[in-house]
DNA sequence: ACATTTCACGCAAACGGTTTCGTGTTGATA
DNA sequence: TATCAACACGAAACCGTTTGCGTGAAATGT
């Protein structure tokens, strides 16, 4: 039996265990509901009782149990974030944006990393969908995009759990989305290279069917064609995510007289730039580079990389805002009025292109 | 009234809402407890009933509600991670390790970013401590370290919530810890520079009282002294976290004939290396560099940076393992048998030092 | 002095599970 | 045929809160 005396609510283990309404009620010889109401300053409860209860609660640092409240309200105040990777500049900035907005609005964030795997994505979502979260923010794993299987997303939305997709999205799922204007910004980036007088502009992209890569490729293609340059598959190099064969890159550069490169991420750009420089070429004089993702690598590379800033922070904030609005809009499902928010990407010019 | 017919458990909103034990019980005209037991394959329940219940549950994709289970068992299967920053290579690798281990053991991870702020750290911990998580893994914010106020940590441990500190730890809190052998590895790094014949070895470190920086400085100092080199404050440059004044760095190099640099992080190293190279010096011929944190910058810099790998992944895994063991060891608090696990850091030699 | 408010509080259900214990029915046994 | 164990299931408590409603006592009105 615990005895609650001021300054002494250590139990036999020397622990100040969390106190519950029941404890307060027992100690003050009132009912649990009285305590609950007193703490909420209900008009139903008398002055004296309220003061007594509040003082006691304060003394013992009473804090309501989140889990119990979640069960009662069917609101966890948690949002689930499922992303393909965490050790990745773009995703961490998006996450930072999400966390910032969510926290400011009383929500916590549970992160699961799909590791680009379809199965992990499914498992993680199923775990979280059983009451742990009020909504999802996610970006599709590579495997999911390749597979084209979005049933796990559909199930979640059919259950009435709000979902916001960002960056790597799909049209097959009806939900809110946040993306950047990939095609346009890729067009602008390519156009900048063209205006700098470059004639053989390569595109270095990923393997597989990444939504964003495709859109960027489309912008690149359109820019070349619009400006009367030859668009040929020879100018496009696809690289795997891991275990990049440097030889193949050098071969690619050797076989085409490339004078500018647009890469769909910063890693490819930095890597190629380094190889090319070792080969004796000068950046940007001989070859200029533009990448995507204004990450830490872009800023500190030599030369600093001209790049497309995707504004991940902003993206995360917008995604969180859309999700939380959905969650809190009690008006039963604004039936099919899903929005797609477009974050304007911007080209940041640095040393890897001519001013 | 919902009617449960195969292939039709959509409600009036067109939503396949999650089904509960109560629904199954009502539909099958048995009690809730029977359903619960049947789904657990209890011996108490007859064959027919079990089959009937299980089939129904499968058909309607019944999954128990995590929140209800958490309330019952007083176990959330969530762990709280509080870190100073997320857009930061080292912390993301640690996080990856935590997430990997936790997920493999059925735990989810709630992340809160303290943003190097004491107040945010406190608020985040208080939010999570009210039942949302079973334990904490954290690394102290800069402000907390400066302030030296660890009451929020002590309160948590006094409540019986397990806590594991990593990297930025403090001796003032009794809990499990995971750190690297900072002093020794800094000693080894400095020693390597000395053995390469360097005479004027600088230390570039942070302002303020970072536990790890101090320990690294200590290793550096000891190496110099042990090898008969002059140890002088002139050789130490302290930089702020943000808004680094490049002039002051160049002044520092100009005023001392430095031929090697040990930096307490990779950013400082990359930055200084870049400045020095612009100044016309050759790395590593004129000046060699060693950094801490084997991040993406180190690998892709020119020249690639020799650096101390802190093995964040491993650190995260170990921290998660220690925490989960604590959580699941029902044996009431192995009173004061806290461990401090040391992850062996390793020096990775690359191009910024002579082979 | 009696009827009616008002006040201050407690009861109990609910959220969605788990689990202990009790009980009616059945079949076997003496 | 009376006894009893085995079987199959239900009732209820519990985790910690919230909240609608009921109720005894005091305060008010007539």
XYZ file of C-alpha atoms (C1' of nucleotides) in Angstrom:
770
model
C 0.000 0.000 0.000
C 1.440 3.303 -0.991
C 1.129 6.144 1.378
C 1.052 9.560 -0.163
C 2.702 12.076 2.043
C 4.115 15.327 0.802
C 7.669 14.873 -0.380
C 7.433 11.167 -0.036
C 5.864 9.225 -2.755
C 8.718 6.900 -3.331
C 7.628 3.343 -3.313
C 9.541 0.355 -2.075
C 11.726 0.344 -5.183
C 12.815 3.908 -4.606
C 10.808 4.952 -7.626
C 8.530 7.913 -8.032
C 6.020 6.040 -10.120
C 3.513 7.947 -12.154
C 0.382 8.694 -10.218
C -3.127 8.079 -11.586
C -6.549 9.510 -10.980
C -7.332 6.473 -8.930
C -4.477 7.187 -6.553
C -5.553 10.746 -6.060
C -9.147 9.678 -5.541
C -8.229 7.091 -2.954
C -5.993 9.434 -1.072
C -8.447 12.304 -1.026
C -11.424 10.056 -0.475
C -13.397 11.265 -3.414
C -14.397 9.494 -6.599
C -12.293 9.210 -9.709
C -14.758 11.240 -11.706
C -14.601 14.031 -9.175
C -10.859 14.133 -9.520
C -11.049 14.126 -13.290
C -13.551 16.945 -13.314
C -11.726 18.913 -10.648
C -8.554 18.840 -12.707
C -10.464 20.128 -15.683
C -11.854 22.931 -13.544
C -15.381 21.705 -14.108
C -18.203 23.862 -12.783
C -19.708 20.749 -11.381
C -17.162 20.540 -8.600
C -17.028 22.711 -5.504
C -14.294 25.235 -4.830
C -12.737 23.454 -1.920
C -12.622 20.096 -3.592
C -11.149 21.560 -6.737
C -8.406 23.319 -4.849
C -7.608 20.274 -2.818
C -7.419 18.034 -5.856
C -5.425 20.470 -7.931
C -2.938 21.037 -5.159
C -2.491 17.345 -4.656
C -2.096 16.720 -8.365
C 0.485 19.426 -8.652
C 2.394 18.197 -5.662
C 2.672 14.729 -7.077
C 3.176 15.962 -10.591
C 0.153 14.219 -11.969
C 0.059 13.975 -15.753
C -2.704 12.111 -17.529
C -1.718 8.915 -19.233
C -1.464 9.424 -22.978
C -2.399 5.876 -23.802
C -5.621 5.967 -21.842
C -6.557 9.230 -23.477
C -5.753 7.840 -26.884
C -7.993 4.880 -26.280
C -10.793 7.082 -25.123
C -10.674 9.683 -27.886
C -9.491 7.346 -30.621
C -6.846 9.945 -31.306
C -3.220 9.143 -30.680
C -1.674 12.482 -31.594
C 0.974 10.474 -33.364
C 1.726 10.603 -37.032
C 3.514 7.857 -38.877
C 6.279 8.686 -41.314
C 7.468 5.980 -43.658
C 10.452 6.874 -45.784
C 12.847 4.852 -47.918
C 15.971 5.974 -46.074
C 17.003 8.164 -43.229
C 20.689 8.609 -43.922
C 19.831 10.779 -46.872
C 19.915 14.536 -46.965
C 16.645 15.152 -48.736
C 14.615 12.835 -46.557
C 16.082 14.171 -43.354
C 15.208 17.718 -44.304
C 11.660 16.681 -45.108
C 11.541 14.882 -41.816
C 12.792 17.971 -40.038
C 9.967 19.939 -41.573
C 7.412 17.341 -40.578
C 8.694 17.078 -37.050
C 8.776 20.819 -36.611
C 5.213 21.361 -37.728
C 3.872 18.279 -36.006
C 5.497 19.087 -32.693
C 4.264 22.633 -32.796
C 0.764 21.214 -33.129
C 1.038 18.666 -30.367
C 1.809 15.647 -32.488
C 4.630 13.158 -32.146
C 6.238 11.438 -35.045
C 6.887 7.743 -35.408
C 9.385 6.988 -38.129
C 9.756 3.763 -39.999
C 12.358 3.237 -42.658
C 11.334 1.042 -45.548
C 14.915 0.744 -46.742
C 13.617 0.844 -50.324
C 11.912 -2.479 -49.680
C 8.299 -3.191 -50.542
C 7.875 -5.756 -47.795
C 9.239 -3.521 -45.069
C 6.994 -0.748 -46.230
C 3.966 -3.004 -45.979
C 4.907 -4.408 -42.597
C 5.634 -0.997 -41.141
C 2.368 0.415 -42.339
C 0.381 -2.493 -41.009
C 2.029 -2.178 -37.616
C 1.239 1.483 -37.374
C -2.219 1.267 -38.871
C -3.566 -0.715 -35.937
C -4.213 2.291 -33.810
C -0.717 3.638 -33.278
C -1.106 6.685 -35.474
C -3.721 9.100 -36.739
C -2.291 9.438 -40.216
C 0.598 8.707 -42.533
C 3.134 10.763 -44.375
C 5.218 8.764 -46.762
C 7.430 8.540 -49.786
C 7.372 5.335 -51.801
C 10.193 2.857 -51.679
C 12.024 2.008 -54.873
C 10.668 -1.506 -54.862
C 7.106 -0.335 -54.418
C 7.449 1.942 -57.387
C 8.906 -0.810 -59.526
C 6.302 -3.287 -58.473
C 3.467 -0.859 -58.922
C 1.583 -2.505 -56.078
C -0.142 0.050 -53.916
C -2.692 -2.096 -52.143
C -1.238 -1.377 -48.748
C -1.798 2.301 -49.348
C -5.293 1.762 -50.587
C -6.186 -0.337 -47.588
C -5.055 2.359 -45.272
C -7.062 5.040 -47.004
C -10.095 2.753 -47.192
C -9.905 2.430 -43.447
C -10.273 6.147 -43.265
C -6.709 6.830 -42.181
C -5.477 10.043 -43.799
C -2.410 9.693 -46.000
C -0.116 12.276 -47.524
C 2.432 11.201 -50.118
C 5.464 13.314 -50.892
C 8.086 13.366 -53.601
C 7.826 9.763 -54.698
C 4.108 9.588 -55.264
C 1.715 7.635 -57.459
C -1.432 8.571 -59.258
C -2.981 5.266 -58.396
C -3.745 6.244 -54.857
C -6.306 8.897 -54.104
C -4.824 11.050 -51.351
C -3.138 14.354 -50.673
C 0.281 14.799 -52.211
C 3.237 17.144 -52.033
C 5.681 17.248 -54.891
C 8.044 19.600 -56.624
C 7.722 20.775 -60.183
C 10.282 18.222 -61.346
C 9.699 18.521 -65.043
C 9.822 22.291 -65.110
C 12.847 22.673 -62.918
C 14.713 20.040 -64.900
C 13.756 21.975 -67.995
C 15.113 25.157 -66.458
C 18.306 23.465 -65.378
C 18.899 22.051 -68.839
C 18.012 25.387 -70.350
C 20.591 27.094 -68.203
C 23.244 24.752 -69.528
C 22.082 25.369 -73.074
C 22.202 29.121 -72.584
C 25.729 28.746 -71.290
C 26.513 27.419 -74.735
C 26.714 23.731 -73.936
C 25.969 21.445 -76.852
C 26.305 17.892 -75.586
C 24.381 17.752 -72.387
C 24.188 14.415 -70.645
C 21.554 13.203 -68.238
C 22.689 10.907 -65.475
C 19.787 9.201 -63.832
C 18.731 6.150 -61.882
C 17.714 2.730 -63.031
C 14.164 1.664 -62.668
C 10.935 3.459 -62.664
C 11.287 6.341 -60.301
C 8.495 8.738 -60.780
C 10.686 11.745 -60.144
C 13.524 10.573 -62.350
C 11.126 10.136 -65.211
C 9.722 13.580 -64.775
C 13.165 15.111 -64.592
C 14.162 13.219 -67.715
C 11.100 14.574 -69.424
C 12.037 18.156 -68.588
C 15.549 17.552 -69.820
C 14.285 16.072 -73.067
C 11.900 18.873 -73.672
C 14.538 21.531 -73.090
C 16.903 19.939 -75.571
C 14.237 19.609 -78.221
C 12.824 23.077 -77.660
C 16.263 24.522 -78.170
C 17.044 22.514 -81.248
C 19.587 20.178 -79.703
C 19.798 16.527 -80.559
C 18.041 14.381 -78.052
C 19.515 10.915 -78.105
C 19.574 7.980 -75.766
C 23.349 8.016 -75.993
C 23.351 11.080 -73.825
C 21.585 9.307 -71.021
C 23.407 7.221 -68.458
C 21.550 5.121 -65.927
C 23.291 4.206 -62.719
C 22.355 1.819 -59.931
C 21.859 3.032 -56.404
C 24.705 1.084 -54.918
C 27.953 -0.340 -56.162
C 28.468 2.101 -58.931
C 30.989 0.990 -61.490
C 33.312 3.916 -62.074
C 34.646 2.433 -65.269
C 31.256 2.609 -66.889
C 31.007 6.265 -66.034
C 34.360 7.056 -67.531
C 33.498 5.048 -70.623
C 30.355 7.056 -70.956
C 32.273 10.316 -70.866
C 34.950 9.014 -73.192
C 32.498 7.861 -75.813
C 30.563 11.087 -76.019
C 32.029 14.551 -76.098
C 29.990 15.709 -73.204
C 30.334 19.317 -72.079
C 27.597 19.465 -69.460
C 25.802 17.084 -67.165
C 22.464 17.138 -65.426
C 22.197 14.599 -62.632
C 18.985 13.570 -60.901
C 20.663 13.621 -57.492
C 23.691 15.145 -55.882
C 25.585 11.967 -55.274
C 25.849 11.125 -58.960
C 26.958 14.655 -59.690
C 29.660 14.733 -57.047
C 30.901 11.318 -58.013
C 31.099 12.090 -61.716
C 32.635 15.453 -61.093
C 35.359 13.869 -59.042
C 36.110 11.249 -61.665
C 36.141 13.808 -64.448
C 38.465 16.060 -62.531
C 40.851 13.197 -61.949
C 40.743 12.597 -65.681
C 42.169 16.079 -66.037
C 39.053 17.935 -67.093
C 38.204 21.256 -65.574
C 34.842 21.964 -64.019
C 33.079 24.074 -65.183
C 35.333 25.140 -68.042
C 35.377 21.806 -69.858
C 32.308 20.264 -68.359
C 29.695 21.850 -66.167
C 27.481 20.071 -63.691
C 24.058 20.508 -62.218
C 22.608 18.186 -59.618
C 19.392 17.725 -57.685
C 19.065 17.982 -53.899
C 20.806 20.934 -52.373
C 22.543 18.874 -49.755
C 25.665 19.198 -47.764
C 27.713 17.555 -50.475
C 26.707 20.151 -53.022
C 27.753 22.983 -50.782
C 31.111 21.630 -49.762
C 32.237 19.957 -52.957
C 35.069 21.383 -55.014
C 33.875 23.121 -57.003
C 30.635 23.755 -55.173
C 27.810 22.189 -57.112
C 25.092 24.096 -58.886
C 21.967 22.299 -57.860
C 18.213 22.207 -57.660
C 17.036 22.932 -54.138
C 13.971 20.842 -53.388
C 13.204 22.650 -50.171
C 12.640 19.521 -48.175
C 11.864 21.428 -44.992
C 9.036 23.252 -46.674
C 7.803 20.037 -48.212
C 7.711 18.378 -44.819
C 5.893 21.268 -43.222
C 3.290 21.370 -45.957
C 2.796 17.616 -45.795
C 2.362 17.736 -42.033
C -0.033 20.615 -42.293
C -2.172 18.856 -44.891
C -2.222 15.692 -42.839
C -3.111 17.350 -39.576
C -5.854 19.343 -41.207
C -7.281 16.133 -42.599
C -7.043 14.448 -39.227
C -8.704 17.253 -37.403
C -11.403 18.015 -39.942
C -14.190 16.171 -38.229
C -16.443 16.913 -41.138
C -16.738 13.417 -42.459
C -14.258 13.046 -45.276
C -14.534 15.906 -47.696
C -15.149 13.163 -50.198
C -12.531 13.098 -52.909
C -11.293 16.626 -52.583
C -7.671 15.616 -52.426
C -5.080 18.244 -53.145
C -1.655 18.065 -54.711
C 0.583 20.790 -53.436
C 3.542 21.776 -55.557
C 6.609 23.176 -53.866
C 8.569 25.424 -56.197
C 12.096 24.099 -56.568
C 14.839 26.604 -57.231
C 18.116 26.440 -59.059
C 21.056 27.407 -56.900
C 23.993 28.477 -59.006
C 27.440 27.759 -57.672
C 30.849 26.991 -59.051
C 30.147 23.926 -61.148
C 28.477 25.983 -63.860
C 29.589 29.232 -65.497
C 28.008 32.249 -63.873
C -26.258 -1.286 -37.741
C -23.456 -2.814 -39.669
C -24.138 -6.062 -41.331
C -21.158 -8.271 -41.812
C -21.442 -10.181 -44.999
C -18.461 -11.574 -46.844
C -16.990 -9.000 -49.168
C -19.175 -6.298 -47.782
C -18.135 -4.584 -44.647
C -18.141 -1.125 -46.019
C -20.110 1.256 -43.908
C -22.179 4.201 -45.013
C -19.075 6.305 -45.577
C -17.613 3.767 -47.946
C -14.966 2.948 -45.392
C -13.715 -0.418 -44.314
C -13.368 0.509 -40.697
C -11.276 -1.590 -38.397
C -13.233 -4.375 -36.794
C -13.099 -5.111 -33.061
C -13.625 -8.130 -30.872
C -17.006 -6.765 -30.012
C -18.098 -6.779 -33.635
C -16.994 -10.338 -34.135
C -18.688 -11.396 -30.931
C -21.964 -9.768 -31.873
C -21.959 -11.200 -35.337
C -21.100 -14.727 -34.264
C -23.294 -14.582 -31.195
C -20.592 -15.491 -28.750
C -18.970 -13.472 -26.005
C -16.031 -11.160 -26.397
C -13.874 -13.304 -24.205
C -14.611 -16.328 -26.331
C -13.498 -14.451 -29.395
C -10.362 -13.260 -27.691
C -9.468 -16.752 -26.574
C -10.385 -18.333 -29.879
C -8.025 -15.997 -31.700
C -5.272 -16.955 -29.322
C -5.992 -20.605 -29.998
C -6.803 -21.176 -26.365
C -7.436 -24.757 -25.276
C -10.477 -23.500 -23.485
C -12.421 -23.031 -26.693
C -13.963 -25.780 -28.785
C -12.750 -26.692 -32.253
C -15.799 -25.492 -34.109
C -15.989 -22.175 -32.387
C -12.302 -21.525 -32.871
C -12.489 -22.251 -36.545
C -15.534 -20.124 -36.985
C -14.006 -17.184 -35.155
C -10.656 -17.424 -36.846
C -12.215 -17.633 -40.261
C -14.362 -14.623 -39.578
C -11.429 -12.658 -38.200
C -9.330 -13.488 -41.206
C -12.090 -12.589 -43.595
C -12.498 -9.182 -42.069
C -8.809 -8.732 -41.497
C -9.108 -8.313 -37.776
C -6.021 -6.885 -36.074
C -5.982 -6.106 -32.375
C -5.823 -2.455 -31.444
C -2.336 -1.523 -30.319
C -3.522 1.185 -27.991
C -5.869 -1.102 -26.089
C -3.102 -3.642 -25.693
C -0.695 -0.978 -24.543
C -3.120 0.179 -21.904
C -3.665 -3.325 -20.681
C -0.038 -4.446 -20.537
C 1.419 -1.069 -19.677
C 3.822 -1.669 -22.514
C 3.694 0.486 -25.579
C 6.399 -1.205 -27.637
C 7.552 2.269 -28.539
C 10.892 3.737 -27.750
C 11.577 7.434 -27.639
C 14.652 8.856 -29.305
C 15.662 12.402 -28.497
C 18.545 13.771 -30.504
C 19.955 17.247 -31.046
C 19.586 17.173 -34.826
C 18.403 14.905 -37.556
C 20.021 16.494 -40.577
C 23.376 15.273 -39.382
C 25.225 12.265 -40.645
C 26.308 10.807 -37.346
C 22.911 11.051 -35.701
C 21.123 9.596 -38.675
C 23.405 6.588 -38.709
C 22.827 6.057 -35.011
C 19.140 6.398 -35.634
C 19.332 3.859 -38.417
C 20.960 1.433 -36.025
C 18.324 2.035 -33.398
C 15.471 1.694 -35.821
C 16.865 -1.479 -37.289
C 17.299 -3.212 -33.965
C 14.081 -1.893 -32.502
C 11.985 -2.877 -35.478
C 13.481 -6.337 -35.551
C 12.329 -6.699 -31.962
C 8.827 -5.390 -32.462
C 9.402 -1.853 -31.283
C 8.554 1.373 -33.017
C 10.573 4.505 -32.674
C 9.291 7.968 -31.863
C 11.815 10.648 -32.665
C 11.989 14.084 -31.189
C 14.581 16.615 -32.186
C 15.815 18.883 -29.442
C 17.480 21.195 -31.931
C 20.300 21.692 -29.439
C 17.802 23.410 -27.143
C 17.402 22.580 -23.474
C 13.761 23.578 -23.367
C 12.770 21.484 -26.336
C 14.585 18.549 -24.856
C 12.645 18.897 -21.635
C 9.289 19.355 -23.324
C 9.812 16.424 -25.635
C 10.783 14.144 -22.824
C 7.838 15.144 -20.713
C 5.448 14.535 -23.570
C 6.786 11.089 -24.196
C 7.205 10.130 -20.573
C 3.459 10.118 -19.942
C 2.929 6.650 -21.228
C 3.874 7.027 -24.871
C 7.095 5.099 -24.666
C 8.757 2.310 -22.718
C 12.195 3.866 -22.658
C 14.473 6.580 -23.967
C 17.577 6.694 -26.067
C 19.136 10.095 -26.248
C 22.097 12.309 -26.866
C 22.312 15.571 -24.968
C 21.665 18.886 -26.623
C 24.411 21.495 -26.640
C 22.439 23.744 -24.321
C 21.833 20.977 -21.848
C 25.516 20.251 -21.697
C 26.389 23.880 -21.201
C 23.739 24.339 -18.579
C 24.637 21.182 -16.749
C 21.008 20.725 -15.739
C 19.973 17.106 -15.960
C 16.889 17.082 -13.781
C 14.636 16.056 -16.628
C 16.756 12.973 -17.104
C 16.799 12.194 -13.437
C 13.047 12.489 -13.177
C 12.585 10.046 -15.954
C 14.886 7.491 -14.427
C 13.297 7.998 -11.019
C 9.984 7.113 -12.559
C 11.501 3.833 -13.526
C 11.693 4.587 -17.232
C 14.852 3.075 -18.700
C 17.241 5.526 -20.314
C 20.265 4.986 -22.519
C 22.551 7.895 -23.329
C 24.854 7.829 -26.313
C 27.783 9.906 -27.485
C 26.970 13.108 -25.643
C 26.573 11.701 -22.179
C 26.992 12.923 -18.620
C 28.272 11.290 -15.513
C 25.640 12.989 -13.441
C 22.898 10.661 -14.529
C 22.939 7.038 -13.513
C 21.932 5.056 -16.569
C 23.272 2.899 -19.363
C 25.556 4.629 -21.817
C 27.135 4.019 -25.195
C 30.158 6.018 -26.189
C 33.267 5.743 -28.275
C 36.802 5.771 -26.965
C 37.202 9.419 -27.875
C 40.381 10.092 -25.998
C 42.200 7.069 -27.308
C 41.173 7.422 -30.894
C 42.091 11.103 -30.865
C 45.428 10.047 -29.432
C 45.866 7.543 -32.240
C 44.870 10.061 -34.866
C 47.326 12.631 -33.544
C 49.947 9.945 -33.268
C 49.480 9.022 -36.891
C 50.137 12.605 -37.874
C 53.214 12.697 -35.682
C 54.548 9.493 -37.188
C 54.044 10.995 -40.612
C 56.586 13.578 -39.516
C 54.240 16.448 -38.794
C 55.521 18.953 -36.264
C 52.887 21.622 -35.904
C 49.628 19.834 -35.455
C 46.562 21.950 -34.902
C 43.324 20.967 -33.189
C 40.161 22.496 -34.527
C 37.309 22.049 -32.136
C 33.988 23.442 -31.012
C 33.182 26.170 -28.583
C 31.553 25.293 -25.346
C 31.611 22.315 -23.136
C 31.001 19.356 -25.301
C 31.910 16.238 -23.494
C 33.258 14.569 -26.593
C 35.255 17.556 -27.777
C 36.969 17.742 -24.439
C 37.879 14.106 -24.522
C 39.203 14.365 -28.043
C 41.251 17.395 -27.049
C 42.653 15.405 -24.184
C 43.794 12.602 -26.480
C 45.349 15.114 -28.811
C 47.188 16.814 -25.956
C 48.472 13.564 -24.578
C 49.779 12.394 -27.942
C 51.697 15.605 -28.479
C 53.233 15.504 -25.048
C 54.047 11.799 -25.167
C 55.914 12.359 -28.397
C 57.812 15.375 -27.202
C 55.993 17.980 -29.242
C 55.084 21.369 -27.895
C 51.544 21.540 -26.691
C 50.334 25.087 -26.813
C 46.977 26.804 -26.825
C 48.027 28.581 -30.009
C 47.577 25.350 -31.847
C 43.943 25.106 -30.876
C 41.190 26.841 -32.773
C 37.652 26.912 -31.514
C 34.837 27.416 -33.978
C 31.129 28.089 -33.498
C 28.524 25.720 -34.863
C 27.011 28.159 -37.261
C 28.163 31.222 -39.108
C 31.767 30.334 -39.229
C 34.040 33.229 -40.025
C 36.375 32.040 -42.742
C 38.770 34.907 -42.138
C 39.469 33.734 -38.649
C 40.358 30.327 -39.944
C 42.743 31.684 -42.506
C 44.308 33.942 -39.895
C 44.815 30.954 -37.703
C 46.648 29.097 -40.437
C 48.648 32.160 -41.419
C 49.832 32.847 -37.914
C 51.082 29.360 -37.193
C 53.066 27.191 -39.533
C 50.654 24.347 -39.300
C 51.422 21.184 -41.191
C 48.623 18.952 -39.930
C 45.155 19.359 -38.522
C 42.927 17.229 -36.371
C 39.301 18.292 -36.416
C 36.609 17.121 -34.018
C 34.083 16.746 -36.832
C 34.070 16.362 -40.557
C 32.508 19.675 -41.391
C 35.340 21.673 -39.895
C 37.846 19.492 -41.698
C 36.195 19.805 -45.084
C 35.746 23.519 -44.668
C 39.327 24.163 -43.619
C 40.668 21.880 -46.275
C 38.780 23.773 -48.916
C 40.029 27.124 -47.676
C 43.582 25.925 -47.439
C 43.492 24.505 -50.919
C 42.228 27.787 -52.275
C 45.138 29.423 -50.519
C 47.352 27.311 -52.721
C 48.433 24.689 -50.241
C 48.449 21.061 -51.171
C 46.696 18.444 -49.120
C 48.233 16.266 -47.842
C 51.710 17.326 -49.011
C 51.773 20.687 -47.236
C 49.098 20.088 -44.679
C 47.354 16.877 -43.803
C 43.902 16.544 -42.303
C 42.073 14.136 -40.099
C 38.444 14.552 -39.115
C 35.843 12.834 -36.989
C 32.635 11.252 -38.288
C 33.082 9.131 -41.342
C 30.245 10.765 -43.195
C 29.365 11.293 -46.775
C 31.413 14.475 -46.916
C 34.568 12.689 -45.889
C 34.180 10.089 -48.580
C 33.402 12.422 -51.435
C 35.652 15.349 -50.617
C 38.712 16.122 -52.683
C 40.967 14.792 -51.437
C 38.962 12.185 -49.586
C 39.277 12.816 -45.883
C 41.086 10.572 -43.458
C 38.689 10.300 -40.608
C 37.635 8.595 -37.431
C 34.680 6.326 -38.050
C 32.392 6.400 -35.041
C 30.293 3.511 -36.266
C 27.001 5.183 -35.562
C 24.993 2.207 -36.777
C 26.670 -0.049 -34.280
C 26.215 2.519 -31.567
C 22.510 2.726 -32.298
C 22.106 -1.019 -32.323
C 23.919 -1.413 -29.047
C 21.919 1.382 -27.451
C 18.661 -0.153 -28.627
C 19.719 -3.545 -27.407
C 20.653 -2.245 -23.971
C 17.393 -0.362 -23.715
C 15.185 -3.207 -24.799
C 16.919 -5.597 -22.455
C 16.286 -3.162 -19.624
C 12.659 -2.786 -20.623
C 12.049 -6.466 -20.845
C 14.020 -7.531 -17.782
C 11.079 -7.859 -15.454
C 13.466 -8.563 -12.640
C 12.927 -5.399 -10.716
C 15.660 -2.992 -11.602
C 19.025 -4.661 -11.314
C 19.716 -1.841 -8.920
C 22.586 0.328 -10.022
C 24.205 -2.114 -12.362
C 24.370 0.351 -15.183
C 26.774 -0.362 -17.973
C 28.782 1.880 -20.227
C 29.443 0.250 -23.542
C 32.379 1.508 -25.558
C 32.251 1.217 -29.310
C 35.723 1.017 -30.775
C 36.212 3.860 -33.224
C 38.540 3.268 -36.128
C 40.759 5.495 -38.162
C 40.004 5.342 -41.854
C 42.949 6.483 -43.904
C 42.234 8.222 -47.143
C 43.830 10.872 -49.281
C 44.085 13.753 -46.846
C 46.990 12.161 -45.016
C 50.112 10.517 -46.365
C 49.727 6.772 -46.642
C -43.552 23.545 6.810
C -43.332 21.545 2.528
C -42.047 21.586 -2.444
C -38.559 22.722 -5.527
C -34.103 24.134 -7.070
C -29.362 24.120 -6.938
C -25.149 22.244 -5.743
C -21.587 18.856 -5.400
C -20.565 14.713 -6.070
C -20.677 9.539 -7.319
C -22.087 5.751 -10.462
C -21.428 3.503 -14.473
C -20.586 2.995 -19.242
C -17.395 3.485 -22.741
C -12.792 3.034 -25.412
C -10.676 -2.357 -26.986
C -8.474 -5.613 -25.330
C -6.795 -9.808 -21.694
C -7.478 -12.922 -18.149
C -9.303 -15.116 -13.964
C -12.874 -17.397 -12.269
C -17.441 -19.207 -12.238
C -21.079 -22.151 -14.275
C -24.197 -24.938 -17.143
C -24.028 -28.985 -19.934
C -22.291 -33.257 -21.168
C -20.576 -37.805 -20.611
C -18.382 -41.173 -17.848
C -18.149 -43.616 -13.563
C -19.655 -46.040 -9.382
C -29.357 -43.031 -10.615
C -26.452 -39.997 -8.155
C -21.619 -38.015 -8.518
C -18.137 -35.832 -10.671
C -14.699 -34.399 -13.960
C -14.140 -32.465 -18.344
C -15.519 -29.335 -21.523
C -16.946 -24.941 -23.542
C -18.160 -20.828 -22.772
C -19.635 -16.294 -20.347
C -19.337 -12.702 -16.699
C -16.619 -9.424 -14.870
C -12.581 -7.039 -13.476
C -8.869 -4.425 -15.108
C -5.701 -0.928 -17.601
C -6.606 5.045 -17.003
C -9.618 8.477 -18.696
C -13.915 10.951 -19.826
C -18.675 12.135 -19.355
C -23.834 11.744 -19.103
C -26.869 11.090 -15.703
C -28.709 10.103 -11.193
C -29.096 11.507 -6.367
C -28.706 13.118 -1.494
C -28.343 17.222 0.897
C -28.573 21.953 1.367
C -30.633 26.156 -0.029
C -34.335 28.484 -1.729
C -39.158 29.650 -2.594
C -44.143 29.928 -1.291
